[in-house]
Amino acid sequence: TCSKSDCPKMSNTERTFIAIKPDGVHRGLVGKIIARFEERGFKLVALKQLTASKTHLEVHYQDLKDKPFFPSLIEYMSSGPIVAMVWQGLDVVKQGRAMLGATNPLASAPGTIRGDFAIQTGRNICHGSDAVDSANREIAHWFKQDEINDYASPFINSWVYE
Ligand code: IDP
Ligand code: MG
């Protein structure tokens, strides 16, 4: 037996909210971004395309409402369709952030999504939750309970985790 923090079998139920922003959709990067999470071994448990309302985005980005870029951020994020996803797996919140790269693509390492596909912060193509608490809040904000698929994946359980 092991405790949640050191036991992959017990802690691989962590979930994060990942979104492909309107620029990522327009630029045809949906497949490439999904592929990185699939190839890593994370499990896709929810996915939909939607154009988000400004009100919905103002709640999503509530912590940034006093920033000077907030109005342009809401404009950008509501300008076209977003692909919203929930990915599940061991340490997926932190790993997802690492796979995305830094907020400013110019500071993102090659090999990260932003480091490979983006240049400016205001067009950084993807979103990822920054902590387990915010992930849970964001998942509940973007998905209804019955849009999340709680399915067993024996292949992942045996061949991604030991
Ligand atoms: P994150 O997306 O890496 O978590 P946050 O600081 O939470 O970064 O900011 C949310 C989003 O707001 C960023 O991904 C980016 O699209 C936008 N943003 C953040 N800082 C700036 C800025 O200085 N100028 C323009 N847009 C910004
Ligand atoms: Mg953030």
mmCIF file of C-alpha atoms and ligand atoms in Angstrom:
data_model
loop_
_atom_site.group_PDB
_atom_site.id
_atom_site.type_symbol
_atom_site.label_atom_id
_atom_site.label_comp_id
_atom_site.label_asym_id
_atom_site.label_seq_id
_atom_site.Cartn_x
_atom_site.Cartn_y
_atom_site.Cartn_z
ATOM 1 C CA THR A 1 0.000 0.000 0.000
ATOM 2 C CA CYS A 2 1.016 3.593 -0.546
ATOM 3 C CA SER A 3 -0.339 7.074 0.110
ATOM 4 C CA LYS A 4 -1.912 9.214 -2.633
ATOM 5 C CA SER A 5 1.171 11.367 -3.217
ATOM 6 C CA ASP A 6 3.584 8.490 -3.917
ATOM 7 C CA CYS A 7 1.226 5.953 -5.490
ATOM 8 C CA PRO A 8 0.666 6.257 -9.251
ATOM 9 C CA LYS A 9 -2.285 3.872 -9.205
ATOM 10 C CA MET A 10 -4.045 6.036 -6.646
ATOM 11 C CA SER A 11 -3.093 9.499 -7.896
ATOM 12 C CA ASN A 12 -3.491 9.070 -11.661
ATOM 13 C CA THR A 13 -7.046 10.430 -11.338
ATOM 14 C CA GLU A 14 -5.782 14.038 -11.282
ATOM 15 C CA ARG A 15 -7.461 16.203 -13.941
ATOM 16 C CA THR A 16 -6.639 19.470 -15.672
ATOM 17 C CA PHE A 17 -8.453 21.864 -17.976
ATOM 18 C CA ILE A 18 -6.617 22.402 -21.259
ATOM 19 C CA ALA A 19 -8.016 24.646 -23.990
ATOM 20 C CA ILE A 20 -6.914 25.439 -27.512
ATOM 21 C CA LYS A 21 -7.567 29.158 -27.934
ATOM 22 C CA PRO A 22 -9.136 30.717 -31.064
ATOM 23 C CA ASP A 23 -5.719 31.355 -32.673
ATOM 24 C CA GLY A 24 -4.763 27.693 -32.202
ATOM 25 C CA VAL A 25 -8.027 26.611 -33.837
ATOM 26 C CA HIS A 26 -7.684 29.085 -36.748
ATOM 27 C CA ARG A 27 -4.095 27.994 -37.313
ATOM 28 C CA GLY A 28 -5.025 24.313 -37.560
ATOM 29 C CA LEU A 29 -3.073 23.222 -34.485
ATOM 30 C CA VAL A 30 -5.865 21.271 -32.770
ATOM 31 C CA GLY A 31 -4.593 17.842 -33.823
ATOM 32 C CA LYS A 32 -0.956 18.561 -32.974
ATOM 33 C CA ILE A 33 -1.820 19.819 -29.472
ATOM 34 C CA ILE A 34 -4.123 16.885 -28.714
ATOM 35 C CA ALA A 35 -1.471 14.478 -30.030
ATOM 36 C CA ARG A 36 1.097 15.675 -27.493
ATOM 37 C CA PHE A 37 -1.169 14.870 -24.556
ATOM 38 C CA GLU A 38 -2.251 11.528 -26.068
ATOM 39 C CA GLU A 39 1.306 10.490 -26.897
ATOM 40 C CA ARG A 40 2.482 11.351 -23.378
ATOM 41 C CA GLY A 41 -0.031 8.829 -22.018
ATOM 42 C CA PHE A 42 -2.628 11.154 -20.522
ATOM 43 C CA LYS A 43 -6.292 10.182 -20.856
ATOM 44 C CA LEU A 44 -8.798 12.419 -22.641
ATOM 45 C CA VAL A 45 -12.004 12.480 -20.578
ATOM 46 C CA ALA A 46 -13.854 15.473 -22.098
ATOM 47 C CA LEU A 47 -13.681 17.518 -25.302
ATOM 48 C CA LYS A 48 -15.881 20.050 -27.064
ATOM 49 C CA GLN A 49 -15.613 23.011 -29.399
ATOM 50 C CA LEU A 50 -17.461 26.167 -28.454
ATOM 51 C CA THR A 51 -17.336 29.920 -28.861
ATOM 52 C CA ALA A 52 -17.262 31.253 -25.311
ATOM 53 C CA SER A 53 -19.273 34.281 -24.231
ATOM 54 C CA LYS A 54 -17.508 37.288 -22.705
ATOM 55 C CA THR A 55 -19.342 36.666 -19.417
ATOM 56 C CA HIS A 56 -18.125 33.063 -19.322
ATOM 57 C CA LEU A 57 -14.541 34.186 -20.010
ATOM 58 C CA GLU A 58 -14.676 36.959 -17.403
ATOM 59 C CA VAL A 59 -15.431 34.298 -14.782
ATOM 60 C CA HIS A 60 -12.756 31.949 -16.154
ATOM 61 C CA TYR A 61 -10.137 34.743 -15.958
ATOM 62 C CA GLN A 62 -11.577 36.380 -12.794
ATOM 63 C CA ASP A 63 -8.147 36.565 -11.113
ATOM 64 C CA LEU A 64 -6.875 38.816 -13.948
ATOM 65 C CA LYS A 65 -9.755 41.332 -14.022
ATOM 66 C CA ASP A 66 -7.587 44.246 -12.834
ATOM 67 C CA LYS A 67 -4.811 43.674 -15.395
ATOM 68 C CA PRO A 68 -4.456 46.223 -18.221
ATOM 69 C CA PHE A 69 -4.637 43.466 -20.842
ATOM 70 C CA PHE A 70 -7.928 42.030 -19.461
ATOM 71 C CA PRO A 71 -10.268 43.635 -22.071
ATOM 72 C CA SER A 72 -8.077 42.533 -24.986
ATOM 73 C CA LEU A 73 -7.751 39.057 -23.452
ATOM 74 C CA ILE A 74 -11.551 38.699 -23.295
ATOM 75 C CA GLU A 75 -11.846 40.055 -26.865
ATOM 76 C CA TYR A 76 -9.230 37.566 -28.140
ATOM 77 C CA MET A 77 -10.700 34.578 -26.300
ATOM 78 C CA SER A 78 -14.264 35.310 -27.458
ATOM 79 C CA SER A 79 -13.259 36.015 -31.080
ATOM 80 C CA GLY A 80 -13.722 32.453 -32.319
ATOM 81 C CA PRO A 81 -14.101 28.822 -31.356
ATOM 82 C CA ILE A 82 -12.117 27.236 -28.557
ATOM 83 C CA VAL A 83 -11.445 23.520 -28.104
ATOM 84 C CA ALA A 84 -12.020 22.777 -24.413
ATOM 85 C CA MET A 85 -10.662 19.555 -22.930
ATOM 86 C CA VAL A 86 -10.154 17.687 -19.690
ATOM 87 C CA TRP A 87 -7.053 15.489 -19.478
ATOM 88 C CA GLN A 88 -6.444 13.000 -16.692
ATOM 89 C CA GLY A 89 -3.318 11.357 -15.297
ATOM 90 C CA LEU A 90 -0.526 11.383 -12.763
ATOM 91 C CA ASP A 91 0.622 14.971 -12.023
ATOM 92 C CA VAL A 92 -1.249 16.164 -15.142
ATOM 93 C CA VAL A 93 -1.772 19.734 -13.878
ATOM 94 C CA LYS A 94 1.936 20.454 -13.455
ATOM 95 C CA GLN A 95 2.964 18.355 -16.465
ATOM 96 C CA GLY A 96 0.372 20.102 -18.644
ATOM 97 C CA ARG A 97 1.811 23.504 -17.728
ATOM 98 C CA ALA A 98 5.313 22.267 -18.557
ATOM 99 C CA MET A 99 4.096 20.935 -21.924
ATOM 100 C CA LEU A 100 2.448 24.306 -22.729
ATOM 101 C CA GLY A 101 5.567 26.333 -21.879
ATOM 102 C CA ALA A 102 5.817 29.819 -20.375
ATOM 103 C CA THR A 103 2.988 32.381 -20.670
ATOM 104 C CA ASN A 104 5.242 34.426 -22.973
ATOM 105 C CA PRO A 105 6.098 32.187 -25.937
ATOM 106 C CA LEU A 106 9.412 34.018 -26.371
ATOM 107 C CA ALA A 107 10.395 32.623 -22.949
ATOM 108 C CA SER A 108 9.145 29.118 -23.774
ATOM 109 C CA ALA A 109 11.672 26.390 -24.484
ATOM 110 C CA PRO A 110 11.669 24.709 -27.895
ATOM 111 C CA GLY A 111 9.804 21.436 -27.487
ATOM 112 C CA THR A 112 6.952 23.088 -25.604
ATOM 113 C CA ILE A 113 3.692 23.874 -27.413
ATOM 114 C CA ARG A 114 4.080 27.653 -27.109
ATOM 115 C CA GLY A 115 7.835 27.438 -27.759
ATOM 116 C CA ASP A 116 7.202 25.557 -30.988
ATOM 117 C CA PHE A 117 4.075 27.284 -32.326
ATOM 118 C CA ALA A 118 3.739 30.817 -30.890
ATOM 119 C CA ILE A 119 5.560 34.152 -30.566
ATOM 120 C CA GLN A 120 3.493 36.628 -28.522
ATOM 121 C CA THR A 121 1.789 36.381 -25.106
ATOM 122 C CA GLY A 122 -1.466 37.761 -26.528
ATOM 123 C CA ARG A 123 -1.545 34.927 -29.123
ATOM 124 C CA ASN A 124 -0.184 32.017 -27.120
ATOM 125 C CA ILE A 125 -2.631 29.426 -28.558
ATOM 126 C CA CYS A 126 -3.386 27.330 -25.468
ATOM 127 C CA HIS A 127 -4.548 27.414 -21.860
ATOM 128 C CA GLY A 128 -3.704 25.081 -18.981
ATOM 129 C CA SER A 129 -4.830 25.196 -15.347
ATOM 130 C CA ASP A 130 -2.063 26.354 -12.991
ATOM 131 C CA ALA A 131 -2.949 24.296 -9.877
ATOM 132 C CA VAL A 132 -5.179 21.405 -8.824
ATOM 133 C CA ASP A 133 -7.643 23.816 -7.148
ATOM 134 C CA SER A 134 -7.972 26.057 -10.204
ATOM 135 C CA ALA A 135 -8.214 22.958 -12.431
ATOM 136 C CA ASN A 136 -11.226 21.735 -10.462
ATOM 137 C CA ARG A 137 -12.837 25.174 -10.608
ATOM 138 C CA GLU A 138 -12.200 25.523 -14.358
ATOM 139 C CA ILE A 139 -13.427 21.992 -15.193
ATOM 140 C CA ALA A 140 -16.704 22.712 -13.347
ATOM 141 C CA HIS A 141 -16.971 26.073 -15.146
ATOM 142 C CA TRP A 142 -16.530 24.644 -18.654
ATOM 143 C CA PHE A 143 -18.134 21.205 -18.392
ATOM 144 C CA LYS A 144 -21.317 19.730 -17.001
ATOM 145 C CA GLN A 145 -20.808 16.608 -14.930
ATOM 146 C CA ASP A 146 -22.334 14.391 -17.667
ATOM 147 C CA GLU A 147 -19.917 15.757 -20.289
ATOM 148 C CA ILE A 148 -16.980 14.186 -18.429
ATOM 149 C CA ASN A 149 -16.339 10.538 -19.238
ATOM 150 C CA ASP A 150 -15.157 8.482 -16.324
ATOM 151 C CA TYR A 151 -13.988 5.381 -18.218
ATOM 152 C CA ALA A 152 -11.479 2.679 -17.417
ATOM 153 C CA SER A 153 -8.512 2.350 -19.756
ATOM 154 C CA PRO A 154 -6.779 -0.984 -19.074
ATOM 155 C CA PHE A 155 -4.138 -0.277 -21.729
ATOM 156 C CA ILE A 156 -3.084 2.981 -20.063
ATOM 157 C CA ASN A 157 -3.311 1.413 -16.602
ATOM 158 C CA SER A 158 -0.946 -1.414 -17.591
ATOM 159 C CA TRP A 159 1.345 0.169 -20.158
ATOM 160 C CA VAL A 160 1.680 3.802 -19.108
ATOM 161 C CA TYR A 161 1.721 3.112 -15.348
ATOM 162 C CA GLU A 162 3.667 0.257 -13.706
HETATM 163 P P1 IDP B 1 -1.184 31.493 -18.372
HETATM 164 O O1 IDP B 1 -2.147 31.368 -19.522
HETATM 165 O O2 IDP B 1 0.206 31.041 -18.766
HETATM 166 O O3 IDP B 1 -1.680 30.821 -17.114
HETATM 167 P P2 IDP B 1 -1.904 34.034 -17.134
HETATM 168 O O4 IDP B 1 -0.969 34.938 -16.419
HETATM 169 O O5 IDP B 1 -2.896 33.259 -16.328
HETATM 170 O O6 IDP B 1 -1.004 33.041 -18.040
HETATM 171 O O7 IDP B 1 -2.655 34.909 -18.219
HETATM 172 C C1 IDP B 1 -3.756 34.370 -18.920
HETATM 173 C C2 IDP B 1 -3.628 34.752 -20.373
HETATM 174 O O8 IDP B 1 -3.718 36.164 -20.492
HETATM 175 C C3 IDP B 1 -2.310 34.382 -21.041
HETATM 176 O O9 IDP B 1 -2.238 33.035 -21.480
HETATM 177 C C4 IDP B 1 -2.295 35.358 -22.201
HETATM 178 O O10 IDP B 1 -3.152 34.918 -23.259
HETATM 179 C C5 IDP B 1 -2.899 36.602 -21.572
HETATM 180 N N1 IDP B 1 -1.863 37.502 -21.045
HETATM 181 C C6 IDP B 1 -1.156 37.367 -19.897
HETATM 182 N N2 IDP B 1 -0.277 38.357 -19.747
HETATM 183 C C7 IDP B 1 -0.433 39.156 -20.836
HETATM 184 C C8 IDP B 1 0.210 40.351 -21.271
HETATM 185 O O11 IDP B 1 1.094 40.895 -20.620
HETATM 186 N N3 IDP B 1 -0.215 40.869 -22.464
HETATM 187 C C9 IDP B 1 -1.199 40.292 -23.211
HETATM 188 N N4 IDP B 1 -1.824 39.169 -22.840
HETATM 189 C C10 IDP B 1 -1.454 38.600 -21.668
HETATM 190 MG MG MG B 2 -3.287 31.302 -15.893
#
